[in-house]
XYZ file of C-alpha atoms in Angstrom:
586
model
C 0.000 0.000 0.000
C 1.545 3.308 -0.588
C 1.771 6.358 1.327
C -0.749 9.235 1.185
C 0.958 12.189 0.281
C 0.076 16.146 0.956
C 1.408 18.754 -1.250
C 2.143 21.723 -0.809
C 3.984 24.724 -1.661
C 7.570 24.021 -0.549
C 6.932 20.393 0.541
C 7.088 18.381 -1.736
C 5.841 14.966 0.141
C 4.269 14.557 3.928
C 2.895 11.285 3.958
C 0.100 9.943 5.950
C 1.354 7.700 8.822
C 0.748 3.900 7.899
C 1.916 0.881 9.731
C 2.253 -1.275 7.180
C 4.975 0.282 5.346
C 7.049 2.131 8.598
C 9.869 0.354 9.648
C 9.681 -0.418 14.061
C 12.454 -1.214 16.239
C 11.882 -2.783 19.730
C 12.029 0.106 21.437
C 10.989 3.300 20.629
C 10.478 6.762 22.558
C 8.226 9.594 21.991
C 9.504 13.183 22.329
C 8.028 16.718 21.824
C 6.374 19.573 23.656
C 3.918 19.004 25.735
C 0.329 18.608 24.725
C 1.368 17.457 20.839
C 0.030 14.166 20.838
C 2.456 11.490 22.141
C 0.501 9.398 24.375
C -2.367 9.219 21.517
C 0.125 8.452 18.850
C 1.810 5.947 21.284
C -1.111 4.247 22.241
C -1.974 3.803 18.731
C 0.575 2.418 17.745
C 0.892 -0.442 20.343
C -2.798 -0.940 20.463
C -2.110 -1.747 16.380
C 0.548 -3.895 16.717
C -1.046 -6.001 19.831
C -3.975 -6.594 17.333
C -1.955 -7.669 14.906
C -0.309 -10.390 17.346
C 2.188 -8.930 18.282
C 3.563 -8.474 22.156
C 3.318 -4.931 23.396
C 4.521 -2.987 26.914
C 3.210 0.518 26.626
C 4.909 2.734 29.118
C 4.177 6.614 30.331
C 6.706 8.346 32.554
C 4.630 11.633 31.562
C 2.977 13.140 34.529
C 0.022 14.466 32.413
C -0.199 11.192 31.179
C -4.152 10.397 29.991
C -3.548 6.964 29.565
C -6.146 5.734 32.303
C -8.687 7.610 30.360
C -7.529 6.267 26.743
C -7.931 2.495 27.947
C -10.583 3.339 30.816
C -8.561 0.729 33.121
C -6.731 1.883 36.250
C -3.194 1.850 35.942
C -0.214 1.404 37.982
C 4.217 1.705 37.666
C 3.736 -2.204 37.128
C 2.528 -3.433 33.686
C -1.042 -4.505 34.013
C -2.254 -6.631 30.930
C -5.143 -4.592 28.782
C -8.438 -7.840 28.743
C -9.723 -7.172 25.399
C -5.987 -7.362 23.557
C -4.144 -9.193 26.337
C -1.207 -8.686 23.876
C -1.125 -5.247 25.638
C 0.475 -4.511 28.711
C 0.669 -1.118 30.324
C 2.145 0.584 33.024
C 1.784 4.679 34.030
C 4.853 5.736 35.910
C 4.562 9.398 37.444
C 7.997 10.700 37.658
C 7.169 13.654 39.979
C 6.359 11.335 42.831
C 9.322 9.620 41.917
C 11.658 12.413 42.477
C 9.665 13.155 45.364
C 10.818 10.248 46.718
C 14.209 10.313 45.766
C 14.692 13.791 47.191
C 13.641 12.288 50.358
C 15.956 9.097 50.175
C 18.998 11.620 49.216
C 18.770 14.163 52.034
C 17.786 12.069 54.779
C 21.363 10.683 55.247
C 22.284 14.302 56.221
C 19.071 15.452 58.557
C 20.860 15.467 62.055
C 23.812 16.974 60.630
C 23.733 19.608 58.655
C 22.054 22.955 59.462
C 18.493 23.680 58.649
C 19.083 26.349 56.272
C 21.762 23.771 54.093
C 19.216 21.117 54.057
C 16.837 23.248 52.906
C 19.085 24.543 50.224
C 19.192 20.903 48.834
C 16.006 20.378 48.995
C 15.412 23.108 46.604
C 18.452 22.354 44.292
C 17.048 18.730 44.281
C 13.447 20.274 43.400
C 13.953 21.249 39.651
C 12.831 18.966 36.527
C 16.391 17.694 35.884
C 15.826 15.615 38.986
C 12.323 14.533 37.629
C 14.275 14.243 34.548
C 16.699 11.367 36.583
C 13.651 9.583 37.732
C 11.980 9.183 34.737
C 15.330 7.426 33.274
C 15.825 5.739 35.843
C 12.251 3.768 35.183
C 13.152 3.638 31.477
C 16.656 2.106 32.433
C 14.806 -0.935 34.611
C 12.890 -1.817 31.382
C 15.828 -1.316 29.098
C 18.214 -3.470 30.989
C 15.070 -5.956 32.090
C 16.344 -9.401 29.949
C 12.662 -11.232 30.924
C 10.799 -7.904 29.505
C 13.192 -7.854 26.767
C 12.219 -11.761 25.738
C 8.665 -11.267 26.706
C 7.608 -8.436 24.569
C 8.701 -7.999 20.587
C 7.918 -4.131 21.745
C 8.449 -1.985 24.207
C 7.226 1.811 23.744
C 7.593 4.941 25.743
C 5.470 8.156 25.391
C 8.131 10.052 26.805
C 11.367 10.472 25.948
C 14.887 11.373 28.154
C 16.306 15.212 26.874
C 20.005 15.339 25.362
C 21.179 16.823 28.647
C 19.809 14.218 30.815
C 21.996 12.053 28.678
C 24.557 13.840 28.784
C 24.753 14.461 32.238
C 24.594 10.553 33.034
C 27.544 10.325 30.686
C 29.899 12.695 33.316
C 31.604 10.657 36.405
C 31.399 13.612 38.364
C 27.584 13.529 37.892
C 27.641 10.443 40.065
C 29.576 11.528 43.659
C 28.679 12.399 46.487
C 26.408 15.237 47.087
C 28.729 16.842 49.528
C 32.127 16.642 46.916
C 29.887 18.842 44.634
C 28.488 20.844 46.382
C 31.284 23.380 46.467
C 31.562 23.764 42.892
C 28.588 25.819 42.760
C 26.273 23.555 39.722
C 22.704 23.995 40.269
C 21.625 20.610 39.842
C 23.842 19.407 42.689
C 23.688 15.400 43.831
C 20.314 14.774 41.290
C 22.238 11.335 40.559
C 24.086 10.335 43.550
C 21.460 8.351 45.601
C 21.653 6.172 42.344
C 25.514 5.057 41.891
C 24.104 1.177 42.264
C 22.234 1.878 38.717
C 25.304 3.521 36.873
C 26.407 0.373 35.665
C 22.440 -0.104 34.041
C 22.433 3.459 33.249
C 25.477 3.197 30.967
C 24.138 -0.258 29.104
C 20.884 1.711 28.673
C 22.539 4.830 26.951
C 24.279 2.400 24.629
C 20.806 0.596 23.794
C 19.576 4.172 23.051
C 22.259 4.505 20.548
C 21.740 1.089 18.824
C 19.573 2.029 15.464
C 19.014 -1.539 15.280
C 17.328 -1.731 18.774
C 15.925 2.157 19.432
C 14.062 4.822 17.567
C 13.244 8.052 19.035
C 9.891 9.322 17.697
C 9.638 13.146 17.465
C 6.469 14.019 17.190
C 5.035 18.218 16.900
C 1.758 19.360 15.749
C 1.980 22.011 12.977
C 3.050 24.948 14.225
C 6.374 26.649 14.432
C 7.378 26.480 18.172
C 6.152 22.492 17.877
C 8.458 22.015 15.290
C 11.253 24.228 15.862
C 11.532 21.783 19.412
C 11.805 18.675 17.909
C 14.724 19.641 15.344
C 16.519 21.083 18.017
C 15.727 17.492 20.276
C 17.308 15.765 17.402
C 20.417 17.867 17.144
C 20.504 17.150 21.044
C 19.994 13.595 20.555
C 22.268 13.052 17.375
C 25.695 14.493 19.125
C 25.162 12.080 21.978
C 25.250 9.102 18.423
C 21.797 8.625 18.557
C 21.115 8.422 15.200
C 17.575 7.065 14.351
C 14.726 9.325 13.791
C 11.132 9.475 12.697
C 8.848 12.392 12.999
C 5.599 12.696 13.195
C 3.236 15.798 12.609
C 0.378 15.159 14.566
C -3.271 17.258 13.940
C -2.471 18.235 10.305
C -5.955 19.603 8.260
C -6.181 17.851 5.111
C -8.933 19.987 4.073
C -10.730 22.511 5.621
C -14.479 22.532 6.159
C -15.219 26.350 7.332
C -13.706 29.657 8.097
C -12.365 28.082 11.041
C -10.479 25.263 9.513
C -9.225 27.212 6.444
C -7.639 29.583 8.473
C -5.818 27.236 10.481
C -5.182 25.112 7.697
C -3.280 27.562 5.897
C -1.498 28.214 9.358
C -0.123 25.196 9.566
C 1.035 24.901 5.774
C 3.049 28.028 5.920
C 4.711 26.300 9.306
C 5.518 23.087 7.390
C 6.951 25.463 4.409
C 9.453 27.316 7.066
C 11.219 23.298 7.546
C 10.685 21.885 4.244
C 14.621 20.844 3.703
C 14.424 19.460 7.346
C 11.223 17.676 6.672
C 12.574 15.889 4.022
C 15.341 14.632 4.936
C 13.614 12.908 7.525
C 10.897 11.444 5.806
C 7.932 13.120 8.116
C 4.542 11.635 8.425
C 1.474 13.294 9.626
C -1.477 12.288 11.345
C -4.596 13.791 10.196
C -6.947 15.788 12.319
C -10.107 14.295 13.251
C -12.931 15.583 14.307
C -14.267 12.446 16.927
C -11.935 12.622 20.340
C -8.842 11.041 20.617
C -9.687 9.272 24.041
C -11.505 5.685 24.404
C -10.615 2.586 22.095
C -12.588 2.963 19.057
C -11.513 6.622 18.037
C -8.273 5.858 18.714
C -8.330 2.720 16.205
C -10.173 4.787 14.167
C -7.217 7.382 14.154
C -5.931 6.825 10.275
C -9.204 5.875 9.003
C -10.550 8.123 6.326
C -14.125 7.640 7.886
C -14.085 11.350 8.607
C -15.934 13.064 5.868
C -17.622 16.057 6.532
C -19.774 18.036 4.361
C -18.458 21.911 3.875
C -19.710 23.952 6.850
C -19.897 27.796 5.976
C -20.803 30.414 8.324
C -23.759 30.200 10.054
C -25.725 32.254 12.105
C -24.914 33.156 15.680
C -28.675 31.454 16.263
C -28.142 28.179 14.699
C -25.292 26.908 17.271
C -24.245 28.052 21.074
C -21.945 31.120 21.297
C -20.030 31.123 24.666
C -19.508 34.469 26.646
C -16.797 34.643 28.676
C -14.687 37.491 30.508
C -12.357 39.180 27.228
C -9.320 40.402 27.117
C -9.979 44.258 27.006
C -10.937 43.479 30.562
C -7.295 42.085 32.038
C -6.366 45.627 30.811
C -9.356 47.580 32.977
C -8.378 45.203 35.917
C -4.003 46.019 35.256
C -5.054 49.521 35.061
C -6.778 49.115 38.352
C -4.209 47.729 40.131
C -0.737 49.052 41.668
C 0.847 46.545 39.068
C 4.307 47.494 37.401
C 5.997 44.319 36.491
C 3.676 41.635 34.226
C 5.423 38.417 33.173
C 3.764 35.826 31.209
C 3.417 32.745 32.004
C 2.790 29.034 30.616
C 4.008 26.195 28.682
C 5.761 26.509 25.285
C 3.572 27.028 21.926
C 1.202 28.686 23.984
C 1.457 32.273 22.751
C 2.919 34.093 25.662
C 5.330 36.494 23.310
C 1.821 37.344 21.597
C -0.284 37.953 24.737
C 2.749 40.164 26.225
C 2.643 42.077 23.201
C -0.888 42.528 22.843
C -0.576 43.783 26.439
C 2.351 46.006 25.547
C 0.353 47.706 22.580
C -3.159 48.217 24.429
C -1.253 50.039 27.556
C 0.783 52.196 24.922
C -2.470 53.377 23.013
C -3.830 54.513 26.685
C -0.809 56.333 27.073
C 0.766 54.464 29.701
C 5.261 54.047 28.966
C 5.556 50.499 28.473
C 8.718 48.169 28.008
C 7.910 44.997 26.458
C 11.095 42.660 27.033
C 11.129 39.454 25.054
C 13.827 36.452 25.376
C 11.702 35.155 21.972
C 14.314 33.388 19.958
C 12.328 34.625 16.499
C 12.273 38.327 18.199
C 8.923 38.264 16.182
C 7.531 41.279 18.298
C 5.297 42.807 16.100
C 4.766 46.338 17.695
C 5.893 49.921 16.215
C 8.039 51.097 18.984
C 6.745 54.447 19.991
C 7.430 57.590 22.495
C 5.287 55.242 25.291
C 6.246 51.987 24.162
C 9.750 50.628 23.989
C 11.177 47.177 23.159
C 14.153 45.243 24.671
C 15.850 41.840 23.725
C 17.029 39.091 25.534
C 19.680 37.019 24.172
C 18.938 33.602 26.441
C 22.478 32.372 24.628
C 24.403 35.479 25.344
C 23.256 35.855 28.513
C 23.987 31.738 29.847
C 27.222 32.219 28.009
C 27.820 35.159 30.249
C 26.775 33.651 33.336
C 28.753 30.452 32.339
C 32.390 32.731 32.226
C 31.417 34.176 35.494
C 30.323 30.570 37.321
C 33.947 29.103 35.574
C 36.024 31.846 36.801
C 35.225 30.784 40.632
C 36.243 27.197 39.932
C 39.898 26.464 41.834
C 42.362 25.575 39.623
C 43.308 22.223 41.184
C 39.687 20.963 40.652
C 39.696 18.008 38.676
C 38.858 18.185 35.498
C 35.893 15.596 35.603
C 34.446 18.046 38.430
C 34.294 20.625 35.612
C 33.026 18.475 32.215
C 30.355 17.967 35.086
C 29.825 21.932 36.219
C 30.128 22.614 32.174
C 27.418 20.228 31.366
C 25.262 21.307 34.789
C 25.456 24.983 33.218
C 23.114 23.874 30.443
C 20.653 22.655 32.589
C 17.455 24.412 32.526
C 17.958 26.128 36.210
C 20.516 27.392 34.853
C 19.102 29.249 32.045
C 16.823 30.872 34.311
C 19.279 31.898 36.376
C 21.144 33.474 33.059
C 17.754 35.223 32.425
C 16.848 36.487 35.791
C 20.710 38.330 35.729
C 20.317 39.566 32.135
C 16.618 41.103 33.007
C 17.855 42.764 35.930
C 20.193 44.527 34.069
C 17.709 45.831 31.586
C 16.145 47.609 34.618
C 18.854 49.155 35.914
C 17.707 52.137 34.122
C 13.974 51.836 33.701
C 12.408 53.430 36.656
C 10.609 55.884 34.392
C 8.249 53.329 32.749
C 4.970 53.062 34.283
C 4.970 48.796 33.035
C 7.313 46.344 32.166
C 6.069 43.415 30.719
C 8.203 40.577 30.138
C 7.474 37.088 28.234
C 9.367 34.083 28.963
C 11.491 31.824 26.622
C 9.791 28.739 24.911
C 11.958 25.951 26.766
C 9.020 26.145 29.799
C 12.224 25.370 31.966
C 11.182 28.109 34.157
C 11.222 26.702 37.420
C 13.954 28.700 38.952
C 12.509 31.939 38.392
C 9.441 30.736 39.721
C 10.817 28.871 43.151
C 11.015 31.928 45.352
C 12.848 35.386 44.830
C 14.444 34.072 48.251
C 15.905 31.200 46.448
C 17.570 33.292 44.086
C 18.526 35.790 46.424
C 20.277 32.246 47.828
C 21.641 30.858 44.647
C 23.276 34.811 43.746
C 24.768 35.126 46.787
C 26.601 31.371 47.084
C 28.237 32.882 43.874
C 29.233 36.339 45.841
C 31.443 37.279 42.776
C 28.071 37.375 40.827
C 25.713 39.064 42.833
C 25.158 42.506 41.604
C 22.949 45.939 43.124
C 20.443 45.322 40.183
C 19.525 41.636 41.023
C 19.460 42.513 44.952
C 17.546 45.743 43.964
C 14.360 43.622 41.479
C 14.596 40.715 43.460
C 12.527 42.690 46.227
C 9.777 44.089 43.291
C 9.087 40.459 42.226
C 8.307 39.326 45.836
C 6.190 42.133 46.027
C 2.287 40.945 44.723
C 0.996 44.497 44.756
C 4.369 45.259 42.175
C 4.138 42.236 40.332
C 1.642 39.671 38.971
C 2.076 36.638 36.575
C -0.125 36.148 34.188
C -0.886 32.394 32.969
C -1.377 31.755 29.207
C -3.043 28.666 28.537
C -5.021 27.198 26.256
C -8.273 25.512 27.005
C -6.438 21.896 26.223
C -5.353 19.290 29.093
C -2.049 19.541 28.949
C -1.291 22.987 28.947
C -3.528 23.391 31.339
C -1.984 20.615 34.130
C 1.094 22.280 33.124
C -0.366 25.890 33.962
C -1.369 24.155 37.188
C 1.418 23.057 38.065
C 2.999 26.149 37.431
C 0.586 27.874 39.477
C 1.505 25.416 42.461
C 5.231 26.377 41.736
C 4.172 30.197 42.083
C 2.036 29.702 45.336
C 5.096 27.579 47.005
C 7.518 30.983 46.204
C 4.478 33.190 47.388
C 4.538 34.958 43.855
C 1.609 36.543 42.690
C -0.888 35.590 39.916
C -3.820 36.580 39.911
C -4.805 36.264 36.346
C -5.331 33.436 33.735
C -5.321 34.210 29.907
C -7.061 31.448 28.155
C -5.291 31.862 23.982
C -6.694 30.751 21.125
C -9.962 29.799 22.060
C -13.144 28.570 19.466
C -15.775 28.561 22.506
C -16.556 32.273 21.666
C -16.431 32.672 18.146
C -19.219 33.290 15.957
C -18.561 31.111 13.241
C -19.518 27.458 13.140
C -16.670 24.766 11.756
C -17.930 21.095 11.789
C -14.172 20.120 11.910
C -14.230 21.870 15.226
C -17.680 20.907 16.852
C -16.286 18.505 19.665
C -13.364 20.764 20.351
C -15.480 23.254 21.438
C -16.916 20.804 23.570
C -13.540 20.348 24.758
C -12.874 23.753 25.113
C -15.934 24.318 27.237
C -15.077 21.510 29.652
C -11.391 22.566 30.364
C -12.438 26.497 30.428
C -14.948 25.697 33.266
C -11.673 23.808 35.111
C -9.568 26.806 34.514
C -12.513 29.608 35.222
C -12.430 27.515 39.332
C -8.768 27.078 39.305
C -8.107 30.644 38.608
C -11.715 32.303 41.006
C -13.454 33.696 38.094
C -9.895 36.022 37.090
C -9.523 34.344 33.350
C -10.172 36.068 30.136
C -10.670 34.661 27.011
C -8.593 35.132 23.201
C -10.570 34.335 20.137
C -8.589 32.183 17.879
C -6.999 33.981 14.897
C -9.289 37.503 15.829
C -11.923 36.090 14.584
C -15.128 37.439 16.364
């Protein structure tokens, strides 16, 4: 059977996933931003091959994981066999009570002995998501390096995949001492891997199995738009200078036609994204999944995923009184409510892809026009700000690269020069963790405010990574983590750390989109906030269809969706959420 293919402009073939012409190794991981798909595509896949006889384990280490609802069976870490294809096993791992408990097992040795406040310090050093990062390996290392699994099933599938740091980090022999011999060399992700030195031995026989083409495939998987994408290329680049070397990517929710306003919009949305990595896309020989309008969770919709029982008569606009308009709280109103307020500083918030350099301008622009001086500061890779900068409204850049590479010298030029050199591969590859990037960011932005005292806002968005958990910890703990490095700490960071603290100064604004991943991850997030006593007191739901007045039959159960998780975030956030059309349409 041969593929379906899409064409478009600049690409010249995109063809339709179909198992019976992809090639499967025993193994194989699924990696991409949040929310794209993995667990659906995942579970199709095995659910496909155990009807077609073969033996399946289908793992999740992802802690959003919707697998219990997929297969409507309760799920635990140990592989429970599915009744009605009892080819399928599955097991749903959740790494952040993993890491809980590791945290625990790794400072406990040390209560009784060290002082409060140094305990406490590696608590939060042991609280970022490289540790989660650890425990989720660790679970995919006891099925790697498990020789009964490895005989018992033909495959063995992960919806989550480990990040090229992770790997790299388990690579580095310094990664693996003590937490005290490391401590003094100032890394931020101090001791994540010594309460695991019995495993190293596993760990390294698992990081060769990753590299084995004949054995492992890493499946990158993005839905159609550009930060989606742009993340799993740079995954792979991770990924391919640690040998790993076989790919297949997947572009999950593609339109193949569009049935309404709606759809055609967003149709030709997501062809001008696939355009932008055309060269890329071939080369890898990318498949897409079509969009369908029936919901991905329950068994028969999700063996019905690549069936082309999905036809849909055209669906042109219709009348506000043939179908249910929503009304919810818009976003002229966040402004009314920011004007109303004592607020200077305005981040935003929320998981990658979900527009936060767009609602930060849009911000930016409406405070301008009511005459209000405005910076808008961006760490957006693209720097695709698309404001005019005027006398009230002023733009500033932050280079995430130069500014880790900056922080990176300064960190370095602490380090004795009689440290070992395997103590600094590991402080050189503990730089790149994602704590550390924040830290980078937090310096760099307090140096763009040295001098900005005059502007009534300042409204920063947040890079795409969603590694943001060290900003968000506490403005105590970087206050702490500045100060350890006393050759770093400058008057500007000790002088905005203050103004963050502050709620009536500074609010965080969560974008979201009315989805249930980003918005567990905006949860989370929000938990993460209320544990550093940070203020947020407003929710920005993007890209919504709930309110529009156009009718797209594509679309008619995501609305329902959209309804259902707008509710959860309307509770979550007391009635302080506003609402973005998608595309401004009205």
């Amino acid at each position: 059977m041969e593929d379906a293919v899409v064409e478009m402009d600049a690409v010249k073939y995109l063809n339709k996933l179909n198992l019976d012409n992809i090639e499967l190794t025993k193994y194989l991981f699924f990696t991409g931003k949040g929310g794209v798909g993995k667990t659906t595509i995942s579970s199709f896949i095995a659910l496909n091959l155990a009807e077609n006889g073969k033996k399946v384990a289908l793992v999740s280490t992802d802690p959003a994981s919707n697998l219990q609802d997929v297969f409507q069976m309760e799920l635990s870490n140990k592989l429970t066999k599915y009744q009605p294809i009892p080819n399928l096993s599955i097991a749903n791992f959740d790494p952040i009570v993993a890491a809980d408990d590791y945290k625990a097992q790794s400072i406990e040795p040390y209560e009784g002995i060290l002082p409060e406040d140094v305990l406490a310090e590696m608590k939060e050093q042991l609280s970022g998501s490289c540790t989660v990062e650890v425990a989720a390996f660790n679970e995919f290392t006891n099925f790697l390096s498990d020789k009964t699994l490895e005989q018992e099933f033909d495959f063995i599938i992960f919806d989550t995949a480990p990040t090229g740091h992770t790997l790299r980090m388990l690579e580095l022999p310094s990664a693996w001492t003590d937490y005290l011999n490391t401590t003094s060399n100032d890394a931020s992700c101090l001791g994540q891997l010594s309460g695991l030195n019995e495993n190293r031995v596993k760990y390294n026989s698992a990081l060769e199995k990753l590299r084995n083409q004949d054995d492992t495939t890493m499946m990158l998987v993005a839905r159609p738009t550009h930060s989606s994408i742009y993340e799993i290329q740079r995954a792979q680049q991770e990924l391919q200078q640690l040998s790993i070397s076989k790919f297949k990517v997947i572009i999950n929710n593609y339109i193949e036609e569009s049935h309404g306003l709606i759809s055609s919009q967003m149709k030709s949305e997501q062809d001008k994204n696939i355009n932008h990595f055309t060269e890329w896309l071939n080369n890898n020989h990318a498949y897409y999944v079509p969009y369908k309008k029936q919901k991905e969770e329950g068994i028969e919709n999700l063996t019905n995923l690549l069936n082309d029982d999905n036809l849909i008569e055209n669906d042109n606009l219709i009348e506000n009184d043939d179908f249910i308009v929503e009304d919810h709280p818009q976003f002229n109103k966040l402004i009314d409510e920011i004007e109303n307020s004592k607020v200077q500083y305005l981040f935003t918030m929320g998981k990658g892809g979900v527009g936060k350099t767009t609602v930060a301008t849009q911000l930016a622009t409406a405070l301008s026009n009511k005459g209000y001086r405005v910076l808008l500061a961006t760490t957006d890779p693209t720097k695709e700000i698309n404001v005019e900068t005027t006398s009230n409204l002023n733009t500033a850049y932050i280079d995430e690269e130069q500014a880790l590479e900056k922080y990176k010298k300064e960190v370095l030029a602490t380090v004795n020069d009689d440290t070992p050199q395997d103590d600094i591969d590991y402080i050189m590859e503990d730089l790149k963790s994602p704590c550390t990037e924040e830290i980078a960011f937090f310096k760099a932005f307090s140096d763009i405010m040295e001098n900005q005292d005059d502007m009534d806002y300042v409204i920063v968005d947040t890079a795409p990574t969603g590694h943001t958990l060290l900003l968000l910890d506490s403005s105590e703990n970087h206050h702490r983590e500045l100060k350890k490095k006393s050759t770093q700490t400058t008057s500007n960071v000790e002088t905005l750390l203050p103004k963050i603290q502050n709620k009536n100064l500074t609010q965080m604004i969560i974008v979201t989109l009315a989805e249930k991943t980003p918005y567990l991850e905006s949860k989370r997030l929000v938990e993460d906030l209320n544990r550093a006593n940070i203020g947020h007191n407003w929710w920005v739901v993007n890209q919504s269809l709930v309110t529009l007045n156009q009718s797209d039959d594509l679309f008619s159960n995501k609305k329902e969706d959209e309804s259902f998780w707008i509710n959860k975030i309307k509770n979550e956030s007391f009635d302080n959420y506003f609402v973005i059309p998608y595309g401004g349409l009205s």
